[in-house]
Short mmCIF file of C-alpha atoms in Angstrom, two decimals:
data_model
loop_
_atom_site.label_atom_id
_atom_site.label_comp_id
_atom_site.label_asym_id
_atom_site.label_seq_id
_atom_site.Cartn_x
_atom_site.Cartn_y
_atom_site.Cartn_z
CA MET S 66 115.71 108.69 83.17
CA TYR S 67 112.91 106.24 82.36
CA LEU S 68 109.81 106.23 84.56
CA VAL S 69 107.66 103.14 85.17
CA LEU S 70 104.27 103.70 86.75
CA GLY S 71 102.83 100.43 88.06
CA ALA S 72 106.22 98.82 88.73
CA THR S 73 104.76 96.62 91.47
CA GLU S 74 102.40 94.85 89.05
CA MET S 75 103.33 91.96 86.78
CA VAL S 76 103.91 93.85 83.53
CA GLY S 77 105.54 96.86 85.16
CA ALA S 78 107.84 94.67 87.25
CA HIS S 79 108.99 92.71 84.21
CA LEU S 80 109.53 95.94 82.30
CA VAL S 81 111.70 97.27 85.13
CA CYS S 82 113.64 94.00 85.20
CA THR S 83 114.34 94.11 81.44
CA MET S 84 115.38 97.75 81.49
CA LEU S 85 117.73 97.31 84.45
CA ARG S 86 119.41 94.33 82.79
CA GLN S 87 119.93 96.46 79.68
CA GLY S 88 121.56 99.25 81.68
CA PHE S 89 118.77 101.85 81.71
CA ASP S 90 118.30 104.30 84.57
CA VAL S 91 114.91 103.47 86.02
CA ARG S 92 112.63 105.44 88.31
CA ALA S 93 109.56 103.64 89.64
CA THR S 94 106.51 104.95 91.44
CA LYS S 95 105.13 103.43 94.61
CA CYS S 96 101.90 104.20 96.37
CA PRO S 97 101.16 103.44 100.04
CA CYS S 98 99.42 100.17 99.12
CA ASP S 99 102.15 98.97 96.71
CA ASN S 100 104.43 96.08 97.63
CA THR S 101 107.91 96.72 96.23
CA GLU S 102 108.97 93.22 97.33
CA TYR S 103 106.91 91.94 94.41
CA THR S 104 109.29 93.70 92.04
CA LYS S 105 112.29 92.28 93.86
CA ASN S 106 110.81 88.78 93.54
CA ILE S 107 110.45 89.22 89.78
CA LEU S 108 114.08 90.32 89.55
CA SER S 109 115.15 87.23 91.50
CA LEU S 110 113.59 84.99 88.84
CA TYR S 111 115.97 86.24 86.17
CA SER S 112 119.17 87.29 87.91
CA ASP S 113 121.35 86.04 90.76
CA ASP S 114 122.42 89.67 91.22
CA TYR S 115 118.86 90.78 91.88
CA GLU S 116 119.66 92.60 95.13
CA ASN S 117 122.06 94.99 93.38
CA LEU S 118 119.65 95.43 90.47
CA TYR S 119 116.82 96.20 92.86
CA ASN S 120 118.95 98.82 94.62
CA GLU S 121 119.47 100.57 91.28
CA ILE S 122 115.77 101.43 91.10
CA GLU S 123 114.96 104.99 92.12
CA TRP S 124 111.71 104.54 94.01
CA VAL S 125 109.56 107.66 94.36
CA ASP S 126 106.38 108.10 96.36
CA ALA S 127 103.45 108.99 94.14
CA ASP S 128 99.85 109.97 94.58
CA TYR S 129 98.00 109.59 91.28
CA ASP S 130 95.14 111.63 92.71
CA ASP S 131 97.42 114.64 93.29
CA PRO S 132 98.56 116.59 90.18
CA GLU S 133 101.35 118.30 92.13
CA SER S 134 102.71 114.96 93.26
CA MET S 135 102.77 113.71 89.69
CA ALA S 136 104.51 116.87 88.48
CA SER S 137 107.42 116.26 90.87
CA VAL S 138 107.65 112.61 89.80
CA MET S 139 108.17 113.69 86.17
CA GLU S 140 111.29 115.78 86.80
CA GLY S 141 114.17 114.60 84.60
CA VAL S 142 112.12 111.88 82.88
CA CYS S 143 112.49 111.35 79.11
CA VAL S 144 110.04 108.44 78.65
CA ALA S 145 107.18 107.34 80.89
CA PHE S 146 105.67 103.84 80.83
CA CYS S 147 102.20 103.82 82.35
CA CYS S 148 101.50 100.19 83.29
CA ILE S 149 98.81 100.92 85.88
CA GLN S 150 95.76 98.71 85.51
CA PRO S 151 92.28 99.82 86.59
CA THR S 152 91.26 98.94 90.12
CA LEU S 153 87.60 98.48 91.03
CA THR S 154 87.78 97.52 94.68
CA GLY S 155 86.20 99.14 97.69
CA LYS S 156 85.22 102.73 96.94
CA VAL S 157 87.38 103.06 93.82
CA SER S 158 85.05 103.74 90.87
CA ILE S 159 85.62 103.89 87.12
CA SER S 160 85.59 107.70 87.23
CA HIS S 161 88.28 107.57 89.95
CA ASN S 162 90.48 105.47 87.68
CA VAL S 163 89.91 107.87 84.80
CA GLU S 164 90.85 110.83 87.00
CA ARG S 165 94.14 109.15 87.88
CA ILE S 166 94.99 108.62 84.20
CA ARG S 167 94.02 112.24 83.50
CA ASN S 168 96.46 113.46 86.15
CA ILE S 169 99.25 111.25 84.84
CA ALA S 170 98.71 112.29 81.22
CA ALA S 171 98.62 115.96 82.19
CA ALA S 172 101.84 115.62 84.20
CA VAL S 173 103.61 114.00 81.24
CA ARG S 174 102.28 116.56 78.76
CA ASP S 175 103.25 119.52 80.93
CA SER S 176 106.77 118.21 81.62
CA GLU S 177 109.82 117.84 79.42
CA CYS S 178 109.08 114.13 78.97
CA GLU S 179 109.35 113.18 75.30
CA TYR S 180 106.92 110.27 75.21
CA MET S 181 104.43 108.15 77.17
CA MET S 182 103.63 104.51 76.45
CA TYR S 183 100.25 103.57 77.87
CA LEU S 184 99.40 99.94 78.59
CA SER S 185 95.74 99.22 77.96
CA SER S 186 93.92 95.96 77.26
CA VAL S 187 92.12 94.20 74.43
CA TYR S 188 89.11 94.48 76.72
CA ALA S 189 88.95 98.17 75.77
CA LEU S 190 88.32 97.24 72.14
CA GLY S 191 85.00 96.59 70.46
CA GLU S 192 83.49 93.46 68.97
CA GLU S 193 83.33 91.98 65.48
CA PRO S 194 80.40 90.17 63.84
CA ASP S 195 80.46 86.49 62.83
CA LEU S 196 83.35 85.63 65.15
CA ASN S 197 85.86 87.67 63.14
CA ASP S 198 89.14 88.67 64.76
CA ILE S 199 89.01 91.81 66.89
CA SER S 200 91.52 94.46 65.80
CA GLU S 201 92.60 98.01 66.62
CA LYS S 202 89.77 99.26 64.39
CA SER S 203 86.99 97.31 66.11
CA GLN S 204 84.34 99.69 67.39
CA ARG S 205 82.45 99.32 70.64
CA ASN S 206 78.69 99.08 70.39
CA PRO S 207 77.18 101.97 72.39
CA LYS S 208 74.32 99.65 73.31
CA GLY S 209 76.53 96.63 73.95
CA LYS S 210 76.78 94.89 77.29
CA TYR S 211 80.26 95.13 78.79
CA THR S 212 81.62 94.29 82.22
CA LYS S 213 82.61 97.08 84.59
CA MET S 214 86.26 96.17 84.12
CA SER S 215 85.92 96.41 80.33
CA ASP S 216 84.31 99.84 80.70
CA ALA S 217 87.14 100.88 83.04
CA TYR S 218 89.79 99.89 80.50
CA TYR S 219 87.86 101.66 77.74
CA GLN S 220 87.25 104.91 79.60
CA CYS S 221 90.85 105.11 80.85
CA GLU S 222 92.13 104.55 77.32
CA MET S 223 89.74 107.19 75.98
CA GLU S 224 91.26 109.64 78.45
CA VAL S 225 94.70 108.97 76.90
CA TRP S 226 93.29 109.48 73.39
CA ARG S 227 91.78 112.79 74.56
CA ALA S 228 95.12 113.86 76.01
CA MET S 229 96.85 112.99 72.74
CA GLN S 230 94.47 115.31 70.92
CA GLU S 231 95.61 118.04 73.33
CA GLY S 232 99.27 117.50 72.56
CA LEU S 233 100.39 114.48 74.58
CA LYS S 234 102.95 112.44 72.65
CA ALA S 235 101.91 108.88 73.42
CA GLY S 236 101.09 105.45 72.03
CA ILE S 237 98.89 102.63 73.32
CA ILE S 238 99.32 98.87 73.63
CA ASN S 239 96.15 96.78 73.90
CA ALA S 240 97.45 93.65 75.60
CA ALA S 241 95.75 90.27 75.54
CA SER S 242 95.74 88.10 78.67
CA VAL S 243 99.34 88.00 79.87
CA ILE S 244 101.13 84.73 80.54
CA GLY S 245 104.14 85.11 82.78
CA PRO S 246 105.63 84.32 86.17
CA GLY S 247 104.63 86.35 89.18
CA ASP S 248 103.61 85.85 92.77
CA TRP S 249 102.38 82.26 92.91
CA LYS S 250 100.10 83.13 95.85
CA PHE S 251 98.61 86.51 95.04
CA ASP S 252 98.18 87.03 91.29
CA ARG S 253 96.99 85.15 88.21
CA SER S 254 99.88 82.73 88.51
CA LYS S 255 98.02 81.11 91.41
CA PHE S 256 94.91 80.48 89.32
CA VAL S 257 96.67 78.03 87.01
CA SER S 258 97.84 75.71 89.78
CA ASN S 259 94.43 75.97 91.48
CA ALA S 260 92.66 75.03 88.25
CA LEU S 261 94.87 71.97 87.92
CA MET S 262 94.21 70.91 91.50
CA ARG S 263 90.47 71.21 90.96
CA ASN S 264 90.70 69.06 87.82
CA TYR S 265 88.44 71.31 85.72
CA TYR S 266 88.78 73.01 82.34
CA THR S 267 86.72 75.50 80.34
CA ASP S 268 86.17 75.81 76.60
CA GLY S 269 86.34 79.56 76.04
CA VAL S 270 88.68 80.96 73.38
CA SER S 271 90.70 84.13 73.90
CA GLY S 272 93.98 85.87 73.13
CA PHE S 273 97.18 85.43 75.12
CA VAL S 274 100.57 87.10 75.07
CA SER S 275 103.87 86.18 76.68
CA ILE S 276 105.16 88.68 79.22
CA ASN S 277 108.46 88.70 77.31
CA ASP S 278 106.75 89.58 74.02
CA LEU S 279 104.62 92.23 75.68
CA VAL S 280 107.70 93.93 77.15
CA LYS S 281 109.32 93.82 73.69
CA CYS S 282 106.26 95.54 72.19
CA ILE S 283 106.24 98.19 74.92
CA MET S 284 109.92 99.00 74.51
CA ALA S 285 109.74 98.94 70.70
CA MET S 286 106.92 101.50 70.72
CA ALA S 287 108.89 103.76 73.05
CA LYS S 288 112.07 103.40 70.97
CA GLN S 289 110.24 104.34 67.77
CA ARG S 290 108.21 107.06 69.55
CA ILE S 291 105.04 105.91 67.79
CA CYS S 292 102.35 108.48 68.59
CA ASN S 293 98.58 108.58 68.20
CA GLU S 294 98.30 104.87 67.43
CA ASN S 295 97.37 101.69 69.26
CA PHE S 296 98.55 98.12 68.72
CA VAL S 297 97.04 94.79 69.72
CA ALA S 298 99.68 92.69 71.49
CA CYS S 299 98.44 89.12 71.17
CA GLY S 300 100.72 86.20 70.52
CA HIS S 301 98.13 83.46 70.17
CA ASN S 302 94.40 82.82 70.09
CA LEU S 303 93.88 79.70 72.14
CA CYS S 304 91.18 77.60 73.75
CA CYS S 305 91.37 77.77 77.54
CA LYS S 306 91.23 73.98 77.67
CA ASP S 307 94.35 73.72 75.51
CA LEU S 308 96.08 76.33 77.67
CA ILE S 309 95.42 74.38 80.87
CA TYR S 310 96.54 71.16 79.17
CA LEU S 311 99.85 72.80 78.23
CA PHE S 312 100.34 73.99 81.80
CA ALA S 313 99.55 70.50 83.09
CA LYS S 314 102.20 69.09 80.79
CA GLY S 315 104.72 71.71 81.87
CA LEU S 316 104.05 71.02 85.54
CA HIS S 317 104.12 67.24 85.05
CA ALA S 318 100.54 66.98 86.29
CA ASP S 319 97.49 65.11 85.06
CA PRO S 320 95.39 67.30 82.75
CA PRO S 321 91.90 68.30 83.91
CA SER S 322 89.23 65.85 82.83
CA ARG S 323 85.97 67.61 83.69
CA LYS S 324 84.39 70.66 82.10
CA ALA S 325 83.52 73.36 84.63
CA SER S 326 79.88 74.38 84.73
CA ARG S 327 78.82 78.03 84.80
CA ILE S 328 77.75 77.58 88.41
CA ARG S 329 81.19 76.32 89.36
CA ILE S 330 82.85 79.22 87.53
CA MET S 331 80.60 81.68 89.41
CA PHE S 332 81.60 79.98 92.67
CA TRP S 333 85.30 80.46 91.83
CA LYS S 334 84.62 84.09 90.95
CA MET S 335 82.88 84.81 94.26
CA ARG S 336 85.57 82.97 96.20
CA TYR S 337 88.38 85.03 94.68
CA ALA S 338 86.36 88.23 95.22
CA MET S 339 85.77 87.42 98.90
CA GLN S 340 89.41 86.50 99.36
CA SER S 341 90.52 89.85 97.95
CA LEU S 342 88.13 91.71 100.27
CA MET S 343 89.40 89.83 103.31
CA GLU S 344 93.04 90.44 102.35
CA LYS S 345 92.31 94.05 101.30
CA ARG S 346 93.85 93.83 97.83
CA ARG S 347 92.68 93.67 94.24
CA PRO S 348 91.23 90.33 93.05
CA ILE S 349 93.68 87.80 91.63
CA VAL S 350 91.52 87.67 88.52
CA ASP S 351 88.92 90.14 87.26
CA ASP S 352 85.51 89.87 85.60
CA GLU S 353 87.03 89.80 82.12
CA PHE S 354 89.16 86.80 83.01
CA PHE S 355 86.08 84.78 83.96
CA HIS S 356 84.30 86.08 80.86
CA ASP S 357 87.11 84.63 78.73
CA LEU S 358 86.64 81.21 80.29
CA THR S 359 83.38 80.67 78.40
CA GLN S 360 83.30 83.21 75.54
CA PHE S 361 84.82 83.14 72.02
CA ARG S 362 87.00 86.19 71.27
CA THR S 363 90.00 86.14 68.95
CA TYR S 364 92.36 88.99 68.06
CA ASP S 365 94.22 90.20 64.98
CA ASN S 366 97.91 90.84 65.73
CA SER S 367 99.03 91.65 62.17
CA LYS S 368 99.58 95.36 62.83
CA SER S 369 101.93 94.69 65.74
CA ILE S 370 103.87 92.09 63.73
CA ASN S 371 104.26 94.46 60.80
CA ARG S 372 105.32 97.44 62.90
CA ILE S 373 106.77 96.66 66.32
CA ILE S 374 107.60 92.96 66.74
CA ILE S 375 108.88 90.50 64.14
CA SER S 376 107.17 87.45 65.63
CA TYR S 377 105.69 86.14 68.85
CA GLU S 378 107.32 83.27 70.69
CA PRO S 379 105.62 79.84 70.58
CA ILE S 380 103.04 79.40 73.32
CA GLU S 381 104.68 76.14 74.42
CA ASP S 382 107.97 77.96 75.06
CA THR S 383 106.17 80.58 77.14
CA ILE S 384 104.39 78.02 79.27
CA ASN S 385 107.51 75.90 79.75
CA MET S 386 109.37 79.02 80.90
CA VAL S 387 106.64 79.90 83.40
CA CYS S 388 106.48 76.34 84.74
CA ALA S 389 110.27 76.12 85.13
CA LEU S 390 110.40 79.43 87.00
CA ARG S 391 107.49 78.36 89.19
CA GLU S 392 109.26 75.16 90.22
CA LYS S 393 112.46 77.14 90.86
CA SER S 394 110.61 79.67 93.04
CA LEU S 395 108.75 77.04 95.05
CA ALA S 396 111.99 75.12 95.61
CA LEU S 397 113.72 78.27 96.89
CA MET S 398 110.75 79.05 99.14
CA ALA S 399 110.85 75.55 100.59
CA THR S 400 114.59 75.81 101.21
CA SER S 401 114.35 79.21 102.90
CA SER S 402 111.54 78.05 105.18
CA LYS S 403 113.65 75.23 106.65
#
């Protein structure tokens, strides 16, 4: 049995979809605030038989704050994929997120589970001088200024490293910004279409990875049981302006023609934050996403290419796939609403 924690988020849902289509037995955790329909929607993008695939998932209630709850979730599991991303909404602090990861790691270590793959982020990594590529070896500056979300990723990852020193058999993926289909209303997928409608672009440079390539990296690490190592999963370093232009082309829309000012970006940030508070869910995009819109950060993916993935798919193919699935989803939504 393979366990996916965070199966109602973009990466976890795509991982579940891939594993089901390959015939794996999948158990997925759900918390009271999780929407399992999100996972079903992801399945529907790739298979006409999505209802039967969805019914093959063994959903289990989980409380990441309760060690006993996590211990029962681990029964009969051989590999656990922890795809839970930090949440900093309401009263949930960084230390609360770290405590959840501590409970999960302890439950895996104390069970008969053979391996845990932990999904982290490139935001947990350090910086490099002179605009050099950031790699797995990049160290964080103790006096550096980082966003709260970056600190959350870092401290959660450090908790996994600590658990590995205590005997946990695990590996870590530091994922760049993920490009993939999702819920066109309530996750990052919405931001692309909104940016096009507003006719603005930004000139930041950052790393991006296809959801398909990221899932390949995750499964390759688990298959090889690579322990006590981390890998940067980044397909391409790209200017945000070029990314939006490619999406405009894929959606048959006019490309943005005006550069967004910092004030306008801050307005977008506050708007998305207020929207998430009103709808009582995590923001569509986090602080690091807005940081990437104006900053220059590139990533070295050579270790992942040499060890866990032969090559990353062309960025144009990724974007064309996302655009095609978006048009398919919106067409189905329009048909069903009639």
